């Protein structure tokens, strides 16, 4: 282990990546290795700038101050979900020799920015500041807190964000902030089809002037490989099963922001208690004991490529209405090739006990489909359908 200027520098991103390959945690991938090389080069530039800052501080102390060095070009790494972008970002963030650094989900960062802007405007209203424009002081405070900014899941969907990004990041870059971001989209497609997108285009130009854009086109979807090793039908219901569902959910979400969502159907809004990107999670009661119909389930499968269903009970004739909805739900998921994760009170063939009524006959189809949806072939079909839909 080596220590340089009080900071541990015993590993480069390349060394840490090689260690993961050697231990079998990941497979070596040439596309990932190209990104690893760029991350290590960026670490070197950040270290050089850090040392230059210290030299300038000493120079000022002895009357030998120098001009500020040129800004550092950051990185914008984009590619499909599951290509290892977040993993590489984590390795970079752990190693980069900067004390004033921050790794944050982009949406959380922007929510914090809007909070700061609101507080500044309130301070102006209260006469506590004479600065009418909140962007410069907010940017200055952010840059003081962290001059190396790592954003996971860089995306722009909110018009309020879109309208301030150009001015905000112009100010951040002027303060010497270095940006490293991962995203699922090319910078040119940010805020695509957004309202008043023309006003957003200067930000794209600014961004490309301050980051090197890398497309991570990996051969393997590593997140999908991990998911394919997870059970998708978990029984019986127990705390252990709940934990397995939570672990599967965490793998699917992959660090993404989880929030409440709504899907509109025929003027009505279906509450989605937990959603992240193209995945949603419900309890059986929320999906099948609520007054939902086939068109509602179709809308959900059109919106989400993966659905989690917690706590499917063993049903009998008194639960025939819920069983009917469950049949409709599985039919919709089957037709849409939706990926499923479910915790249930019994295996599919033992979920519905009634031997009379149309549901008893129809549930045989549900059993067959639930069995098929547990296969590796189904997971591959689901992944292909999700990519096509996206």
GROMACS .gro file of N, CA and C in nm, residues 103-177:
model
  225
  103UNK      N    1  -2.100   1.172  -0.462
  103UNK     CA    2  -2.166   1.080  -0.555
  103UNK      C    3  -2.314   1.080  -0.520
  104UNK      N    4  -2.399   1.110  -0.616
  104UNK     CA    5  -2.540   1.128  -0.587
  104UNK      C    6  -2.623   1.093  -0.709
  105UNK      N    7  -2.742   1.042  -0.686
  105UNK     CA    8  -2.838   1.023  -0.794
  105UNK      C    9  -2.877   1.160  -0.848
  106UNK      N   10  -2.881   1.177  -0.980
  106UNK     CA   11  -2.901   1.309  -1.038
  106UNK      C   12  -3.033   1.372  -0.993
  107UNK      N   13  -3.139   1.293  -0.985
  107UNK     CA   14  -3.268   1.350  -0.944
  107UNK      C   15  -3.263   1.403  -0.801
  108UNK      N   16  -3.191   1.333  -0.713
  108UNK     CA   17  -3.176   1.381  -0.575
  108UNK      C   18  -3.097   1.511  -0.571
  109UNK      N   19  -2.993   1.519  -0.655
  109UNK     CA   20  -2.913   1.640  -0.663
  109UNK      C   21  -2.999   1.759  -0.705
  110UNK      N   22  -3.080   1.739  -0.808
  110UNK     CA   23  -3.162   1.850  -0.857
  110UNK      C   24  -3.271   1.888  -0.757
  111UNK      N   25  -3.324   1.792  -0.684
  111UNK     CA   26  -3.422   1.826  -0.580
  111UNK      C   27  -3.357   1.915  -0.475
  112UNK      N   28  -3.231   1.884  -0.440
  112UNK     CA   29  -3.158   1.965  -0.344
  112UNK      C   30  -3.132   2.105  -0.399
  113UNK      N   31  -3.100   2.114  -0.529
  113UNK     CA   32  -3.077   2.244  -0.592
  113UNK      C   33  -3.202   2.330  -0.584
  114UNK      N   34  -3.318   2.272  -0.614
  114UNK     CA   35  -3.442   2.349  -0.608
  114UNK      C   36  -3.473   2.394  -0.465
  115UNK      N   37  -3.440   2.309  -0.367
  115UNK     CA   38  -3.459   2.348  -0.226
  115UNK      C   39  -3.371   2.469  -0.193
  116UNK      N   40  -3.247   2.466  -0.239
  116UNK     CA   41  -3.155   2.577  -0.211
  116UNK      C   42  -3.205   2.706  -0.279
  117UNK      N   43  -3.253   2.693  -0.400
  117UNK     CA   44  -3.305   2.810  -0.471
  117UNK      C   45  -3.425   2.868  -0.395
  118UNK      N   46  -3.511   2.782  -0.346
  118UNK     CA   47  -3.628   2.829  -0.270
  118UNK      C   48  -3.585   2.901  -0.143
  119UNK      N   49  -3.485   2.844  -0.074
  119UNK     CA   50  -3.437   2.910   0.049
  119UNK      C   51  -3.375   3.045   0.018
  120UNK      N   52  -3.302   3.054  -0.094
  120UNK     CA   53  -3.241   3.182  -0.130
  120UNK      C   54  -3.348   3.286  -0.160
  121UNK      N   55  -3.451   3.245  -0.232
  121UNK     CA   56  -3.559   3.340  -0.264
  121UNK      C   57  -3.631   3.386  -0.138
  122UNK      N   58  -3.647   3.296  -0.041
  122UNK     CA   59  -3.708   3.335   0.085
  122UNK      C   60  -3.619   3.432   0.160
  123UNK      N   61  -3.486   3.408   0.155
  123UNK     CA   62  -3.392   3.499   0.220
  123UNK      C   63  -3.396   3.637   0.155
  124UNK      N   64  -3.412   3.640   0.023
  124UNK     CA   65  -3.424   3.768  -0.048
  124UNK      C   66  -3.552   3.840  -0.005
  125UNK      N   67  -3.659   3.765   0.006
  125UNK     CA   68  -3.787   3.822   0.048
  125UNK      C   69  -3.779   3.877   0.190
  126UNK      N   70  -3.702   3.807   0.275
  126UNK     CA   71  -3.688   3.849   0.415
  126UNK      C   72  -3.583   3.958   0.433
  127UNK      N   73  -3.518   3.999   0.324
  127UNK     CA   74  -3.417   4.103   0.332
  127UNK      C   75  -3.283   4.057   0.387
  128UNK      N   76  -3.260   3.925   0.385
  128UNK     CA   77  -3.134   3.871   0.438
  128UNK      C   78  -3.024   3.865   0.333
  129UNK      N   79  -3.058   3.890   0.206
  129UNK     CA   80  -2.960   3.895   0.100
  129UNK      C   81  -3.006   3.996  -0.004
  130UNK      N   82  -2.910   4.055  -0.074
  130UNK     CA   83  -2.942   4.148  -0.182
  130UNK      C   84  -2.922   4.085  -0.318
  131UNK      N   85  -2.876   3.958  -0.320
  131UNK     CA   86  -2.850   3.886  -0.445
  131UNK      C   87  -2.982   3.839  -0.504
  132UNK      N   88  -3.023   3.899  -0.616
  132UNK     CA   89  -3.153   3.865  -0.675
  132UNK      C   90  -3.150   3.734  -0.752
  133UNK      N   91  -3.037   3.699  -0.806
  133UNK     CA   92  -3.024   3.575  -0.884
  133UNK      C   93  -2.974   3.463  -0.793
  134UNK      N   94  -3.052   3.358  -0.772
  134UNK     CA   95  -3.009   3.253  -0.680
  134UNK      C   96  -2.904   3.157  -0.737
  135UNK      N   97  -2.889   3.152  -0.868
  135UNK     CA   98  -2.800   3.052  -0.929
  135UNK      C   99  -2.653   3.071  -0.888
  136UNK      N  100  -2.595   3.191  -0.896
  136UNK     CA  101  -2.453   3.204  -0.859
  136UNK      C  102  -2.422   3.162  -0.716
  137UNK      N  103  -2.497   3.207  -0.614
  137UNK     CA  104  -2.461   3.163  -0.479
  137UNK      C  105  -2.487   3.013  -0.456
  138UNK      N  106  -2.591   2.960  -0.518
  138UNK     CA  107  -2.617   2.817  -0.504
  138UNK      C  108  -2.504   2.737  -0.567
  139UNK      N  109  -2.462   2.775  -0.686
  139UNK     CA  110  -2.353   2.705  -0.753
  139UNK      C  111  -2.223   2.716  -0.674
  140UNK      N  112  -2.197   2.834  -0.619
  140UNK     CA  113  -2.075   2.854  -0.541
  140UNK      C  114  -2.074   2.763  -0.418
  141UNK      N  115  -2.189   2.751  -0.352
  141UNK     CA  116  -2.197   2.665  -0.233
  141UNK      C  117  -2.178   2.519  -0.270
  142UNK      N  118  -2.238   2.476  -0.380
  142UNK     CA  119  -2.224   2.338  -0.425
  142UNK      C  120  -2.079   2.307  -0.460
  143UNK      N  121  -2.013   2.400  -0.529
  143UNK     CA  122  -1.874   2.379  -0.569
  143UNK      C  123  -1.781   2.376  -0.449
  144UNK      N  124  -1.814   2.453  -0.346
  144UNK     CA  125  -1.734   2.453  -0.223
  144UNK      C  126  -1.746   2.319  -0.152
  145UNK      N  127  -1.864   2.260  -0.158
  145UNK     CA  128  -1.887   2.132  -0.091
  145UNK      C  129  -1.824   2.015  -0.166
  146UNK      N  130  -1.821   2.023  -0.298
  146UNK     CA  131  -1.765   1.912  -0.377
  146UNK      C  132  -1.726   1.963  -0.515
  147UNK      N  133  -1.595   1.952  -0.548
  147UNK     CA  134  -1.551   1.993  -0.680
  147UNK      C  135  -1.537   1.873  -0.775
  148UNK      N  136  -1.556   1.752  -0.723
  148UNK     CA  137  -1.569   1.633  -0.806
  148UNK      C  138  -1.710   1.579  -0.785
  149UNK      N  139  -1.794   1.590  -0.888
  149UNK     CA  140  -1.934   1.551  -0.880
  149UNK      C  141  -1.959   1.426  -0.964
  150UNK      N  142  -2.007   1.321  -0.899
  150UNK     CA  143  -2.038   1.196  -0.969
  150UNK      C  144  -2.189   1.176  -0.968
  151UNK      N  145  -2.248   1.174  -1.086
  151UNK     CA  146  -2.392   1.157  -1.099
  151UNK      C  147  -2.424   1.020  -1.156
  152UNK      N  148  -2.507   0.946  -1.085
  152UNK     CA  149  -2.557   0.820  -1.138
  152UNK      C  150  -2.695   0.845  -1.198
  153UNK      N  151  -2.720   0.780  -1.313
  153UNK     CA  152  -2.849   0.792  -1.381
  153UNK      C  153  -2.881   0.936  -1.419
  154UNK      N  154  -2.793   0.995  -1.495
  154UNK     CA  155  -2.814   1.132  -1.542
  154UNK      C  156  -2.927   1.130  -1.646
  155UNK      N  157  -3.037   1.191  -1.612
  155UNK     CA  158  -3.150   1.200  -1.705
  155UNK      C  159  -3.227   1.326  -1.674
  156UNK      N  160  -3.294   1.380  -1.774
  156UNK     CA  161  -3.369   1.504  -1.756
  156UNK      C  162  -3.510   1.482  -1.808
  157UNK      N  163  -3.608   1.488  -1.720
  157UNK     CA  164  -3.748   1.473  -1.758
  157UNK      C  165  -3.833   1.589  -1.708
  158UNK      N  166  -3.781   1.663  -1.611
  158UNK     CA  167  -3.858   1.770  -1.547
  158UNK      C  168  -3.825   1.903  -1.613
  159UNK      N  169  -3.926   1.975  -1.657
  159UNK     CA  170  -3.903   2.103  -1.723
  159UNK      C  171  -3.837   2.204  -1.629
  160UNK      N  172  -3.869   2.193  -1.499
  160UNK     CA  173  -3.806   2.285  -1.403
  160UNK      C  174  -3.655   2.263  -1.398
  161UNK      N  175  -3.611   2.137  -1.407
  161UNK     CA  176  -3.468   2.107  -1.415
  161UNK      C  177  -3.411   2.157  -1.546
  162UNK      N  178  -3.479   2.126  -1.655
  162UNK     CA  179  -3.428   2.158  -1.788
  162UNK      C  180  -3.401   2.306  -1.805
  163UNK      N  181  -3.486   2.389  -1.746
  163UNK     CA  182  -3.475   2.532  -1.768
  163UNK      C  183  -3.359   2.597  -1.692
  164UNK      N  184  -3.305   2.531  -1.590
  164UNK     CA  185  -3.197   2.594  -1.514
  164UNK      C  186  -3.061   2.526  -1.533
  165UNK      N  187  -3.059   2.411  -1.601
  165UNK     CA  188  -2.935   2.334  -1.607
  165UNK      C  189  -2.821   2.409  -1.674
  166UNK      N  190  -2.849   2.479  -1.783
  166UNK     CA  191  -2.742   2.548  -1.854
  166UNK      C  192  -2.674   2.652  -1.767
  167UNK      N  193  -2.755   2.736  -1.700
  167UNK     CA  194  -2.697   2.840  -1.614
  167UNK      C  195  -2.629   2.780  -1.492
  168UNK      N  196  -2.692   2.678  -1.432
  168UNK     CA  197  -2.635   2.615  -1.313
  168UNK      C  198  -2.499   2.554  -1.343
  169UNK      N  199  -2.490   2.477  -1.450
  169UNK     CA  200  -2.364   2.409  -1.478
  169UNK      C  201  -2.260   2.501  -1.539
  170UNK      N  202  -2.303   2.606  -1.604
  170UNK     CA  203  -2.205   2.708  -1.645
  170UNK      C  204  -2.133   2.763  -1.523
  171UNK      N  205  -2.209   2.791  -1.419
  171UNK     CA  206  -2.150   2.843  -1.296
  171UNK      C  207  -2.064   2.737  -1.227
  172UNK      N  208  -2.111   2.613  -1.222
  172UNK     CA  209  -2.032   2.506  -1.159
  172UNK      C  210  -1.900   2.486  -1.231
  173UNK      N  211  -1.904   2.482  -1.364
  173UNK     CA  212  -1.780   2.463  -1.441
  173UNK      C  213  -1.684   2.580  -1.423
  174UNK      N  214  -1.738   2.701  -1.410
  174UNK     CA  215  -1.653   2.817  -1.385
  174UNK      C  216  -1.581   2.806  -1.251
  175UNK      N  217  -1.643   2.735  -1.157
  175UNK     CA  218  -1.581   2.712  -1.026
  175UNK      C  219  -1.486   2.592  -1.029
  176UNK      N  220  -1.466   2.532  -1.145
  176UNK     CA  221  -1.372   2.422  -1.157
  176UNK      C  222  -1.426   2.285  -1.122
  177UNK      N  223  -1.559   2.273  -1.115
  177UNK     CA  224  -1.619   2.143  -1.083
  177UNK      C  225  -1.594   2.044  -1.198
   0.00000   0.00000   0.00000
